[in-house]
CSV table of C-alpha atoms and ligand atoms in Angstrom, one decimal:
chain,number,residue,atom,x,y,z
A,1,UNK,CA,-202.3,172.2,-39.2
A,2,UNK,CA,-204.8,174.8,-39.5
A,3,UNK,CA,-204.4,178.3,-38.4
A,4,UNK,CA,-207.1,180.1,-38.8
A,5,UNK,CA,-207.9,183.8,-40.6
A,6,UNK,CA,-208.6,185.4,-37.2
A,7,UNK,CA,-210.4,188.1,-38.8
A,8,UNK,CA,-213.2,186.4,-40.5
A,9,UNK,CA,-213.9,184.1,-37.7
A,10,UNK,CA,-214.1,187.5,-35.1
A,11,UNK,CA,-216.5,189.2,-37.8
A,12,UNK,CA,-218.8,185.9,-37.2
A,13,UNK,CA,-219.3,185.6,-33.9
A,14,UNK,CA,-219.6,189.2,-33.3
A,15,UNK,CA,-222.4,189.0,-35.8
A,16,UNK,CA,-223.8,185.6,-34.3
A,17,UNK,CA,-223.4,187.3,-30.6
A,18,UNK,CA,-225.4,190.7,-31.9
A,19,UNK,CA,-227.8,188.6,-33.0
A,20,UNK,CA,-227.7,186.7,-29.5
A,21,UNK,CA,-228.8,189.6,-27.5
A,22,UNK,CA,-229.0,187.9,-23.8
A,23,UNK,CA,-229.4,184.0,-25.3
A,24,UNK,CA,-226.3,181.8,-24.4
A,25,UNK,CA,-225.1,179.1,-27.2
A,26,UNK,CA,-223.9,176.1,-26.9
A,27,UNK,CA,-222.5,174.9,-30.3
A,28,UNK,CA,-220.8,171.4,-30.3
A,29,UNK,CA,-218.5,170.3,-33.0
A,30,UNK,CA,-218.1,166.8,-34.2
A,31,UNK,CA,-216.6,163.6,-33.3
A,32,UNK,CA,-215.0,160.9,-34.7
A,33,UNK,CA,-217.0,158.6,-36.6
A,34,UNK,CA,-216.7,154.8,-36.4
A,35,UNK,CA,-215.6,153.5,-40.0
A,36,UNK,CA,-215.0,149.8,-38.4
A,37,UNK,CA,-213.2,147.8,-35.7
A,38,UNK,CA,-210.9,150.3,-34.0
A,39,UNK,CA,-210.3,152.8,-37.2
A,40,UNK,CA,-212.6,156.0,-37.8
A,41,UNK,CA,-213.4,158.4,-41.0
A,42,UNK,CA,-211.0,161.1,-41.5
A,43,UNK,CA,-212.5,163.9,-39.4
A,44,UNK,CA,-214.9,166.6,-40.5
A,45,UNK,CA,-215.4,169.2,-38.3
A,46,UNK,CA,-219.6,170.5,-37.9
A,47,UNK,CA,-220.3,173.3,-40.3
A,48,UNK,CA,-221.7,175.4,-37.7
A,49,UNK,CA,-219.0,174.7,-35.3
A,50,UNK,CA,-216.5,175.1,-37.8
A,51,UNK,CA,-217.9,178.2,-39.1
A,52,UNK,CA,-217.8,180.0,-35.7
A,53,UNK,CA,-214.7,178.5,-34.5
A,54,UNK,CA,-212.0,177.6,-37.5
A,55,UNK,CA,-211.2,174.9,-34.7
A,56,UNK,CA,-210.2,171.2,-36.5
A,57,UNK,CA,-210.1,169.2,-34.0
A,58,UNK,CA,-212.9,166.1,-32.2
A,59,UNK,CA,-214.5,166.6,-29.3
A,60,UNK,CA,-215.0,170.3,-28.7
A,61,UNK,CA,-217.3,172.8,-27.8
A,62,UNK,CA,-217.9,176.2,-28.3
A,63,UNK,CA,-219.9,178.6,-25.8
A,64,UNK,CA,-221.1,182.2,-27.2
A,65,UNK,CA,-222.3,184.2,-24.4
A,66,UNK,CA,-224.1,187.3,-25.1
A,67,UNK,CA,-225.2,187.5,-22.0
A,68,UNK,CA,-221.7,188.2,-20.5
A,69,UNK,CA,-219.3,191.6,-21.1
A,70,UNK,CA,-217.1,192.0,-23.8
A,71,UNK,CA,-214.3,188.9,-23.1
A,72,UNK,CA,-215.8,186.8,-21.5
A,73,UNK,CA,-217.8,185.7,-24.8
A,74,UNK,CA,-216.3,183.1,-26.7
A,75,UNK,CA,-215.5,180.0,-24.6
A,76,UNK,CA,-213.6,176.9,-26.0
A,77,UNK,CA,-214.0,173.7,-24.5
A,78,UNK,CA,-211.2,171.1,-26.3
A,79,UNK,CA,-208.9,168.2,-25.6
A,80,UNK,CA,-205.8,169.5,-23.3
A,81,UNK,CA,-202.3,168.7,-24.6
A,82,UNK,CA,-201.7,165.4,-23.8
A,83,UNK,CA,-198.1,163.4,-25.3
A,84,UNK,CA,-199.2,160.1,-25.1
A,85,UNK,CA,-202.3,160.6,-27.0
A,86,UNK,CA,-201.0,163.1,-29.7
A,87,UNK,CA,-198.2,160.5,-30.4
A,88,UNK,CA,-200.7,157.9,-31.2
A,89,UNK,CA,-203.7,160.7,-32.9
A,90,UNK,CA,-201.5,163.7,-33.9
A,91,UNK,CA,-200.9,167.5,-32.9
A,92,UNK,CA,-203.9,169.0,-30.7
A,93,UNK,CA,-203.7,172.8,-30.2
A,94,UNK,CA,-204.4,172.4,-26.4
A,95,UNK,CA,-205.7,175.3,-23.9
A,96,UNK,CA,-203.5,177.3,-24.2
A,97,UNK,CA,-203.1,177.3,-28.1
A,98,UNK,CA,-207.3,177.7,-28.4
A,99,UNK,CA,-206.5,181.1,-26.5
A,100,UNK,CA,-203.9,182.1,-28.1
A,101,UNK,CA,-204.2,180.8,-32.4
A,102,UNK,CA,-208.6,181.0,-31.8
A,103,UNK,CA,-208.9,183.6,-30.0
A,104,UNK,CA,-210.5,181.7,-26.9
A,105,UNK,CA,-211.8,184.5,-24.3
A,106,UNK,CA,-211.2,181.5,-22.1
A,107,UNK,CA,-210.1,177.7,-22.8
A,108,UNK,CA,-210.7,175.1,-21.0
A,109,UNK,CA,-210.3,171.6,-20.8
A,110,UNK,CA,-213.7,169.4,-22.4
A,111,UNK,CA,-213.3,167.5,-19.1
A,112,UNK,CA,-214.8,170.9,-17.0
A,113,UNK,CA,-217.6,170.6,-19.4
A,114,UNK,CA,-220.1,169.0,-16.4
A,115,UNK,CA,-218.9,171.6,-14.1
A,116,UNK,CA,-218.6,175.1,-15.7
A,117,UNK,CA,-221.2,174.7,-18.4
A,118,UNK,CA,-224.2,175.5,-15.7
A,119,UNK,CA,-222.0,178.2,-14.3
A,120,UNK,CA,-221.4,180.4,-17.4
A,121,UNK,CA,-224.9,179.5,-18.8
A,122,UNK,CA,-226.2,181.3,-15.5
A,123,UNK,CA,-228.0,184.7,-16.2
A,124,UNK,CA,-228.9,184.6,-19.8
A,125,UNK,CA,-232.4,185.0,-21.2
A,126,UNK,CA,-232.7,182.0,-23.1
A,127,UNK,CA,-230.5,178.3,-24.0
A,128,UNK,CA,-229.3,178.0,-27.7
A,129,UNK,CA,-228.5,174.6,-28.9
A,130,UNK,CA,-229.4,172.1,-31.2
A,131,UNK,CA,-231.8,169.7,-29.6
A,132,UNK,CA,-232.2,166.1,-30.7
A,133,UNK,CA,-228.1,165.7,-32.3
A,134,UNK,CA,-225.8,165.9,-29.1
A,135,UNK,CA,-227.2,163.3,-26.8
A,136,UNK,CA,-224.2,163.0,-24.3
A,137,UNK,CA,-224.3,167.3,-24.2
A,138,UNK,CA,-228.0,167.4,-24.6
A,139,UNK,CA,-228.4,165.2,-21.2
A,140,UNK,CA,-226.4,168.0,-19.4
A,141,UNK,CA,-228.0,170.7,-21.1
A,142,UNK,CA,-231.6,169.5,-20.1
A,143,UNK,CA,-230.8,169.1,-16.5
A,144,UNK,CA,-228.9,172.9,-16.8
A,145,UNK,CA,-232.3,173.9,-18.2
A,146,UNK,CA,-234.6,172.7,-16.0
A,147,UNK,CA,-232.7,173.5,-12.9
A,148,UNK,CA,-232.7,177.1,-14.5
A,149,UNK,CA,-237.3,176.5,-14.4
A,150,UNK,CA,-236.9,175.7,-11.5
A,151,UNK,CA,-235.0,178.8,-9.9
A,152,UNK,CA,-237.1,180.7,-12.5
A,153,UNK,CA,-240.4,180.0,-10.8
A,154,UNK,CA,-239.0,180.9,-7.7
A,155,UNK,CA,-236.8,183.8,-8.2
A,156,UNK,CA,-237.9,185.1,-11.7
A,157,UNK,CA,-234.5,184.7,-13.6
A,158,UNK,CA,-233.2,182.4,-15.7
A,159,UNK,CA,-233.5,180.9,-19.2
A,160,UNK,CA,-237.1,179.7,-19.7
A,161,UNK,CA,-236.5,178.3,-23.6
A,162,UNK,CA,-234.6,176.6,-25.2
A,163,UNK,CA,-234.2,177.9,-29.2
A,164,UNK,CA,-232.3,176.1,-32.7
A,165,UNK,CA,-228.9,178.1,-33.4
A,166,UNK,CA,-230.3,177.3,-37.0
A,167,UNK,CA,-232.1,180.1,-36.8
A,168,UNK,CA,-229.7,182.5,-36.4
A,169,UNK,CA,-226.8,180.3,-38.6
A,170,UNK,CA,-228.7,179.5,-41.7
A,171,UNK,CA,-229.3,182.9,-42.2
A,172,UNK,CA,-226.1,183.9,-41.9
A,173,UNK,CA,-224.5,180.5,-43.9
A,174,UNK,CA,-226.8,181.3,-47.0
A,175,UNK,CA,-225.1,185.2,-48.2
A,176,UNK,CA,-221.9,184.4,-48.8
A,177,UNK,CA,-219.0,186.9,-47.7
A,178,UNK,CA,-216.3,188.1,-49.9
A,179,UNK,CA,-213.9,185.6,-48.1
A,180,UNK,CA,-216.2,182.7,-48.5
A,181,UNK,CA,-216.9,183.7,-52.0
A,182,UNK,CA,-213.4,183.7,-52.6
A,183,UNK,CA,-212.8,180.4,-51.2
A,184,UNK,CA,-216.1,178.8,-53.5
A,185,UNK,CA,-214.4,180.0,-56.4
A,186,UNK,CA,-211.1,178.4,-55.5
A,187,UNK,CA,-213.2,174.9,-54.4
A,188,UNK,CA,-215.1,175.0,-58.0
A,189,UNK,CA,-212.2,175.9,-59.9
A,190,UNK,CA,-210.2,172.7,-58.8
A,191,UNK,CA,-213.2,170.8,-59.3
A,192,UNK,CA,-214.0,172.0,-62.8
A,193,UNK,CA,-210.3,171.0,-64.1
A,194,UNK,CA,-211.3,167.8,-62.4
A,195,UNK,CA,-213.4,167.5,-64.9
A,196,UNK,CA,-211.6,168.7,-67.8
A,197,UNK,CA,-209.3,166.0,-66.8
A,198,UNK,CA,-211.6,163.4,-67.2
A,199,UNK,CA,-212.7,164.6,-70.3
A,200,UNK,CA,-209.1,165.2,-71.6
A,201,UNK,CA,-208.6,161.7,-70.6
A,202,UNK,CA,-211.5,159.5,-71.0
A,203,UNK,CA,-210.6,157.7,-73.9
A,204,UNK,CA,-207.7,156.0,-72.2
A,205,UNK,CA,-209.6,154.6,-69.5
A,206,UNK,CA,-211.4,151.6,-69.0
A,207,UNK,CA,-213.3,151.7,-65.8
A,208,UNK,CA,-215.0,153.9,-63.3
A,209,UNK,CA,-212.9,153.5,-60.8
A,210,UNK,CA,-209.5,154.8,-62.8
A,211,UNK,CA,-211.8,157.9,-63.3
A,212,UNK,CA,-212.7,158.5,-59.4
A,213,UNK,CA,-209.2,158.0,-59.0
A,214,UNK,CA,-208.0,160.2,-61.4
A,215,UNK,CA,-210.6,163.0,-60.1
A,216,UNK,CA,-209.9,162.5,-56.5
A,217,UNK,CA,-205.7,162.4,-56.9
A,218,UNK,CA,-205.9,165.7,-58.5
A,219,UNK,CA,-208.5,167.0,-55.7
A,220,UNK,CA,-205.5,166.3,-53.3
A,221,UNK,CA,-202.4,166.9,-55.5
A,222,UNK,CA,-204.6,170.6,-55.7
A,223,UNK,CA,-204.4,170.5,-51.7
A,224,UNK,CA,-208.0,170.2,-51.1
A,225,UNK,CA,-209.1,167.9,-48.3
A,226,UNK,CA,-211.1,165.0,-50.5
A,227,UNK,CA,-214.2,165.2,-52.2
A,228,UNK,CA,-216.8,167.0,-51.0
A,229,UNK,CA,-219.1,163.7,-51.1
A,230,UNK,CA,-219.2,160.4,-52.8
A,231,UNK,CA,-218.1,161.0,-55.8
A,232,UNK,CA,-220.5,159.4,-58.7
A,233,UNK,CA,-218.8,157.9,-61.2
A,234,UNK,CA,-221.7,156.6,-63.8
A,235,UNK,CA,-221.3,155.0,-67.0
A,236,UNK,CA,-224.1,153.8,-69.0
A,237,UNK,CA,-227.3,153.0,-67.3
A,238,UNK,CA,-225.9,153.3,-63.5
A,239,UNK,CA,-226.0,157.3,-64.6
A,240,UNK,CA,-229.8,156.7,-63.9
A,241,UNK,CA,-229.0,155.4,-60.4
A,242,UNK,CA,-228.7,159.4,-58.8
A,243,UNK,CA,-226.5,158.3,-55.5
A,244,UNK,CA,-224.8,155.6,-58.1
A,245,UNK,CA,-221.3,155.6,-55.7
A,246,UNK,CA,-220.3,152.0,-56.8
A,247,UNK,CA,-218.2,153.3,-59.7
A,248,UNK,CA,-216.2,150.0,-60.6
A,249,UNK,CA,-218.3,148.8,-63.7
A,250,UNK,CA,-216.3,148.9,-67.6
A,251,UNK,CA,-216.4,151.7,-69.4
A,252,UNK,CA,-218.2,150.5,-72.6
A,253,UNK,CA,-218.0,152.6,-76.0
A,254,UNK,CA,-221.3,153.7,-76.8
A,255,UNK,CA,-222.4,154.3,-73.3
A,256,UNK,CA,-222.2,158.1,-71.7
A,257,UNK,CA,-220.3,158.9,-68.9
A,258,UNK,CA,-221.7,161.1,-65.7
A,259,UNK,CA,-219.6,162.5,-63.4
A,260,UNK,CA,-221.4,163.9,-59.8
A,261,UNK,CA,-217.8,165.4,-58.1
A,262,UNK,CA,-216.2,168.3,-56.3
A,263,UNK,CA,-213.7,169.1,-53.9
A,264,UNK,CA,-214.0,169.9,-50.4
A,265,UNK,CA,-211.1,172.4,-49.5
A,266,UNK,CA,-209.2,172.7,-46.2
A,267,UNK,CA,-211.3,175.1,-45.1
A,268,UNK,CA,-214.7,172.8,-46.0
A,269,UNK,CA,-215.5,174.7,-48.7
A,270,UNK,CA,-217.4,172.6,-51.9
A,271,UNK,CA,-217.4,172.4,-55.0
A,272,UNK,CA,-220.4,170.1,-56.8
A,273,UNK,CA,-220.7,169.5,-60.6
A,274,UNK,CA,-221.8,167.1,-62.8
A,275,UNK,CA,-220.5,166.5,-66.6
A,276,UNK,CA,-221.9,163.8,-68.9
A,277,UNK,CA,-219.7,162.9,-72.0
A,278,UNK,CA,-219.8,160.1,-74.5
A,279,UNK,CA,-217.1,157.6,-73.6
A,280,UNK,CA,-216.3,156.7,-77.6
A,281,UNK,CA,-216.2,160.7,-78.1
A,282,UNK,CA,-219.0,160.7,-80.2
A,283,UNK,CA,-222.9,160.7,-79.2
A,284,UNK,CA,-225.7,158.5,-80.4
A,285,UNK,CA,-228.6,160.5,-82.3
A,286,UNK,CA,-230.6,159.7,-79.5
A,287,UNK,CA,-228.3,160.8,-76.5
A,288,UNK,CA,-227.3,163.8,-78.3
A,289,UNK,CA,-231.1,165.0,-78.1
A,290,UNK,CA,-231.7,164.3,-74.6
A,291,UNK,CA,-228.4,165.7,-73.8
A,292,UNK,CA,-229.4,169.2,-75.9
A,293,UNK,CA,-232.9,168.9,-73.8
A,294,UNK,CA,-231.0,168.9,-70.5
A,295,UNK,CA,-228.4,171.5,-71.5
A,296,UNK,CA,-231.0,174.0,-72.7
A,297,UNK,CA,-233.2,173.9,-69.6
A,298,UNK,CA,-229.4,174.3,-67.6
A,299,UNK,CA,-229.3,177.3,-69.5
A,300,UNK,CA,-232.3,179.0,-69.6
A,301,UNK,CA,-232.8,177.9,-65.7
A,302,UNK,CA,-229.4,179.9,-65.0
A,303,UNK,CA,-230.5,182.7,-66.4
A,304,UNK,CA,-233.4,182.7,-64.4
A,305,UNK,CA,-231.6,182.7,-61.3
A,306,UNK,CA,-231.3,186.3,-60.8
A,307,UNK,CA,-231.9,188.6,-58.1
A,308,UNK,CA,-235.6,188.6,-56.5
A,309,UNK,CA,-236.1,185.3,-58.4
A,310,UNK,CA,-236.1,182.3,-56.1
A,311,UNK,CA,-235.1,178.6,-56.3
A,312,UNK,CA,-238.7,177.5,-57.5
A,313,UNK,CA,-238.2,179.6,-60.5
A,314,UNK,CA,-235.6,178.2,-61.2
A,315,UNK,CA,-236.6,174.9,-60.8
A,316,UNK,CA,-239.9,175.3,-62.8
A,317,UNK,CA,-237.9,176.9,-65.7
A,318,UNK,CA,-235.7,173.8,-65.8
A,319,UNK,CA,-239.1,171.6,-65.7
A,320,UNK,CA,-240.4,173.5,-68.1
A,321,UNK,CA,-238.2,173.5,-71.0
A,322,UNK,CA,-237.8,169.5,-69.8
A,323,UNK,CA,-240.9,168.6,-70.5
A,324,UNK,CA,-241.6,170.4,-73.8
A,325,UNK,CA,-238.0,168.5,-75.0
A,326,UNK,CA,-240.1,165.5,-73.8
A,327,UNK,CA,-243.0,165.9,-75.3
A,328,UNK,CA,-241.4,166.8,-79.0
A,329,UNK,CA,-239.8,163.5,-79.1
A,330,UNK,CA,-242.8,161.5,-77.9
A,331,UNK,CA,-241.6,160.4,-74.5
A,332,UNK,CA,-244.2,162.8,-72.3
A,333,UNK,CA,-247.5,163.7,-73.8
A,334,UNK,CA,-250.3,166.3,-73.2
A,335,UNK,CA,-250.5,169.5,-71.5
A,336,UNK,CA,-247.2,170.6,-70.0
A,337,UNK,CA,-249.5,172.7,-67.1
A,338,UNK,CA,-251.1,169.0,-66.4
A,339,UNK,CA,-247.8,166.9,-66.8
A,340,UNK,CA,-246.3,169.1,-64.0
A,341,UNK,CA,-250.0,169.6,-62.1
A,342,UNK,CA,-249.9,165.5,-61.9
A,343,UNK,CA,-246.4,165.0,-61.9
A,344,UNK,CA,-246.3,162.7,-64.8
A,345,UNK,CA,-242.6,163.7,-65.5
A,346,UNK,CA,-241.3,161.9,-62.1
A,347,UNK,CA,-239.9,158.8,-64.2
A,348,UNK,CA,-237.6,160.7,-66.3
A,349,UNK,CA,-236.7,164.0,-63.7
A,350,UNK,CA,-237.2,163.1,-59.7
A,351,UNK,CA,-235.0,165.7,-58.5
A,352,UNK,CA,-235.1,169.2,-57.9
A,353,UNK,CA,-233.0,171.4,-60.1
A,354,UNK,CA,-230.8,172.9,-57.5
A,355,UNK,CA,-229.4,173.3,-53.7
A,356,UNK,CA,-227.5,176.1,-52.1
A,357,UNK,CA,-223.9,175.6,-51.9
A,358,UNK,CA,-221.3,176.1,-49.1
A,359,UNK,CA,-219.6,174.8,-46.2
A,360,UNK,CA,-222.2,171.8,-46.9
A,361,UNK,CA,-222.5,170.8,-50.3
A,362,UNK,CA,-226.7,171.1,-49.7
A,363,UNK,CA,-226.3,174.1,-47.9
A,364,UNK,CA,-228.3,175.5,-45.1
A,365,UNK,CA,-230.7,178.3,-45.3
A,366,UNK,CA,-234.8,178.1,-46.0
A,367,UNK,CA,-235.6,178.0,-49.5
A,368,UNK,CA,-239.4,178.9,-48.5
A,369,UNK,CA,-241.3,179.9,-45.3
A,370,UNK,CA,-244.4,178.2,-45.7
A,371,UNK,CA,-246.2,180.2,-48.9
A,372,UNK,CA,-243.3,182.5,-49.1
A,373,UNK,CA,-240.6,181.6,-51.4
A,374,UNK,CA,-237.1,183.1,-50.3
A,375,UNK,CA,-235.8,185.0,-52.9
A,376,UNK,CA,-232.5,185.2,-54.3
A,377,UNK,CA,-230.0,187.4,-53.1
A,378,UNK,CA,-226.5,189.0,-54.0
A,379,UNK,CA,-223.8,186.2,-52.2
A,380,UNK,CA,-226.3,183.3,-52.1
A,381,UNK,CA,-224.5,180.3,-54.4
A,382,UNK,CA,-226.7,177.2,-55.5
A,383,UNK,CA,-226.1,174.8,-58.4
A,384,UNK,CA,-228.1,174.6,-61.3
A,385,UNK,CA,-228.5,170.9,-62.2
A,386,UNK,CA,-231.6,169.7,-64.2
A,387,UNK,CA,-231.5,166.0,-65.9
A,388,UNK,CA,-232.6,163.5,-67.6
A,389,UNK,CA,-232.8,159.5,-66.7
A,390,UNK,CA,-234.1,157.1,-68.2
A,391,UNK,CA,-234.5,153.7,-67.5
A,392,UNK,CA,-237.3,150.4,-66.6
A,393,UNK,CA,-237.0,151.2,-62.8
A,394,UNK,CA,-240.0,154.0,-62.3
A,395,UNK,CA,-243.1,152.5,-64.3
A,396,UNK,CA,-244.1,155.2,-66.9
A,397,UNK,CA,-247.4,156.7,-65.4
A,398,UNK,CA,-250.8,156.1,-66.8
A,399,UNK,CA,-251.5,157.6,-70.5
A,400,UNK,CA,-248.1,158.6,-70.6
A,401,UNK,CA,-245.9,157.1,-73.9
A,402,UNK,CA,-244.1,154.3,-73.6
A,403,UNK,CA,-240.7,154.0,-73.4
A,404,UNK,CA,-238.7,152.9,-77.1
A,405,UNK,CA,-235.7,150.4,-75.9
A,406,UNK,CA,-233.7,153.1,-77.7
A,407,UNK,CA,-233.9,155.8,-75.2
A,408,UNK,CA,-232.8,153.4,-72.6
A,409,UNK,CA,-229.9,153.6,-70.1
A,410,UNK,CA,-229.7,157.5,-70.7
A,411,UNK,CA,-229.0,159.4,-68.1
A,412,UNK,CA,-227.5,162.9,-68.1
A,413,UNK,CA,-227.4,165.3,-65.6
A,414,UNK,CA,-225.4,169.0,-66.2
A,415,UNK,CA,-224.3,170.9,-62.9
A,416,UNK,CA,-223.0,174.2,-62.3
A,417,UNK,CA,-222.4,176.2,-59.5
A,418,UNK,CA,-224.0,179.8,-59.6
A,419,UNK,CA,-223.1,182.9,-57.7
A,420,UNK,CA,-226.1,185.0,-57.6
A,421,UNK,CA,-225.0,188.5,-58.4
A,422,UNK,CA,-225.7,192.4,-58.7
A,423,UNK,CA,-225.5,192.4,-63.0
A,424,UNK,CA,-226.1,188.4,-64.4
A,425,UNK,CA,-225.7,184.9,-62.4
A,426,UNK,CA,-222.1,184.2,-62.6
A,427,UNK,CA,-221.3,180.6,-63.3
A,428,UNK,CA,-218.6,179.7,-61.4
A,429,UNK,CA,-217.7,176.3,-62.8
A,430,UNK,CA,-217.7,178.0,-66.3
A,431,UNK,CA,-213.9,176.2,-66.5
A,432,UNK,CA,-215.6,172.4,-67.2
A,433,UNK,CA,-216.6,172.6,-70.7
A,434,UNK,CA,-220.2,171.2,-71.3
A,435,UNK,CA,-221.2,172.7,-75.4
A,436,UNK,CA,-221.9,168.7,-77.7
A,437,UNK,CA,-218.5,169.9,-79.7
A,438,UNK,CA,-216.5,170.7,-76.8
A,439,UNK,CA,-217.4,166.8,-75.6
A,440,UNK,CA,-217.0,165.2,-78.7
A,441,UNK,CA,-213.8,164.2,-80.2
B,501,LIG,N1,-223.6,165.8,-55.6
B,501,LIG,C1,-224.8,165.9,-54.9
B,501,LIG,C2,-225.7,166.8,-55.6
B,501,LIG,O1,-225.5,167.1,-56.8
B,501,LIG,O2,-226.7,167.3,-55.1
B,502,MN,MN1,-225.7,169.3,-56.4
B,503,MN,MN1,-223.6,167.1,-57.7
């Protein structure tokens, strides 16, 4: 069971609870989800919830009350110690253990929710909670809230709005601590060797699914917790399928391999790359240049994504050096300004180049408010991840080449996870080699 590093999660809250000044939070964490019949997903805590709390377990929820004095801030509601249902569901920490392993100013049972919520909500300046994800909570938060009108109007206290803890949490999520940095590198290195494995390997293996396997033992013979996501195991054309999660077609000879994986660590920290490698050990002419296309914009975008530059940059760099690959080999033509104006790329490259990287594996945090494009700071981590698919699915857009039967069922995407630093980006999945005579064997 988790015990958490009571230091880090203190340094949050007191920063969250600053930040507070006179609001009251109400931050739920997650429940069980249905998979079918009567069995569930392995639990995942809510970021946010888990962020704050370091708590692991359904059904909680966590009160931050700046409002109050000093100890009487941090309120857990969880499931109380119970025999019967731990024998059938496992160890919970109880009251008593949220007081004294969390560091609880006050536990209590999630049954006293209805009861004590209104009670400790009373006297703050405003309600913080997510509206629109909690329903059972957000019924009882509503009535709280408009009982608190109510008195408002009469006696001239009491919380008169009700404001998104995303704006104080995203902030926060998106520059990364030394702790959490520390973490990311330990998520990303076990991922990367993931993918040296594969590579290492690939020539014994005759299907996708021996390769997710393969990935996703070694994920938890490393300790992590799974994979961060689905992992995508692409051969062939499904690599131009981008969610492709089937992975249980042949591995053919001839045909490249992507890999889309990365492990999520105890502490629900990710890891998130992407490798493409020819499955005979050698490339065809053909994806050998697409695959030099895609590796060059990686680079040059990664270089780009220094401090004060932002994630459009980076993206547009990427496009950039896409496009003019493109257009030398005949599959894009005219004016790279008026292929990107008119989006006349969007058959071969229909995703963005990159997403930050954290506790989810697309972060949180603003990438632009309105016109004003956030820009990148020391701490922040986002991948870098530009490719290259093609296939018959998206029709090629008017006046643009069509598509030789030679190019098709390429797909390569490259994906590295980036710590944006003081001196030069620092590529933290450096360990999963991706140079043509590294793949090749
Ligand atoms: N693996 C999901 C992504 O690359 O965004
Ligand atoms: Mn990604
Ligand atoms: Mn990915």
């Amino acid at each position: 069971m988790f015990k958490p590093d009571n230091k880090v999660f203190a340094e949050r809250r007191e920063i969250f609870l600053n930040k507070l000044d006179g609001k009251a939070a109400i931050i739920p964490g997650a429940k069980l989800v249905k998979h079918h019949a009567d069995c569930e997903y392995p639990f995942r805590q809510d970021s946010n919830f888990w962020y704050l709390t370091g708590f692991d377990e359904p059904d909680a929820i966590a009160l931050f009350l700046s409002h109050k004095p000093e100890g009487e801030r941090f309120i857990l509601f969880v499931s109380p110690k119970d025999v019967i249902s731990e024998v059938w569901h496992g160890f919970r920490w109880g009251l008593e253990g949220a007081e004294k392993e969390f560091k609880a100013d006050k536990a209590h049972s999630i049954n006293e929710l209805n009861d004590l919520l209104p009670i400790y909500i009373n006297g703050c300046d405003e309600i913080v909670f997510s509206i629109g994800k909690h329903p059972l909570i957000e019924k009882i938060v509503l009535e709280i809230f408009s009982k608190q009108l109510e008195s408002r109007s009469r006696l001239g206290v009491g919380a008169n709005s009700i404001k998104s803890p995303e704006i104080y949490l995203n902030e926060m999520r998106l520059i990364k601590s030394e702790f959490e940095i520390k973490r990311m590198k330990e998520a990303v290195q076990i991922s990367a060797e993931a993918h040296e494995l594969v590579r290492e390997s690939i020539s014994s293996k005759k299907n996708e699914r021996q390769i997710q396997g393969l990935i996703e033992g070694f994920f938890l013979e490393k300790g992590a917790r799974g994979p961060a996501y689905n992992s995508i195991v692409a051969s062939g054309d499904n690599a131009c399928i981008l969610h492709y999660t089937s992975n249980n077609a042949p591995l053919n000879n001839g045909d490249l391999l992507l890999v889309d994986a990365g492990c999520s660590l105890t502490d629900y920290y990710n890891g998130d790359i992407t490798r493409t490698i020819p499955i005979s050990g050698k490339f065809s002419k053909e994806q050998k240049i697409i695959y030099e296309i895609v590796l060059s914009a990686q680079k040059t975008a990664i270089k780009s994504a220094v401090i004060g530059s932002n994630s459009s940059t980076v993206h547009n760099v990427a496009l950039k050096v896409l496009i003019e690959g493109l257009k030398e080999i005949g599959l894009l033509s005219g004016s790279t300004e008026g292929i990107i104006e008119h989006q006349l790329y969007k058959h071969l490259y229909m995703h963005k180049t990159g997403h930050w990287l954290g506790l989810d594996v697309h972060d949180v945090g603003a990438y632009r408010m309105g016109e004003y494009e956030v820009p990148l700071k020391n701490g922040m981590i986002l991948t870098v991840e530009p490719g290259i698919y093609i296939s018959d699915r998206i029709p090629v857009p008017e006046g643009q080449p069509i598509i030789d039967d030679k190019w098709k069922g390429i797909g390569i995407r490259i994906e590295d996870d980036i710590l944006v630093k003081d001196t030069n980006p620092e590529v933290l999945s450096i360990a999963a080699l991706k140079e043509i005579s590294d793949l090749e064997f």
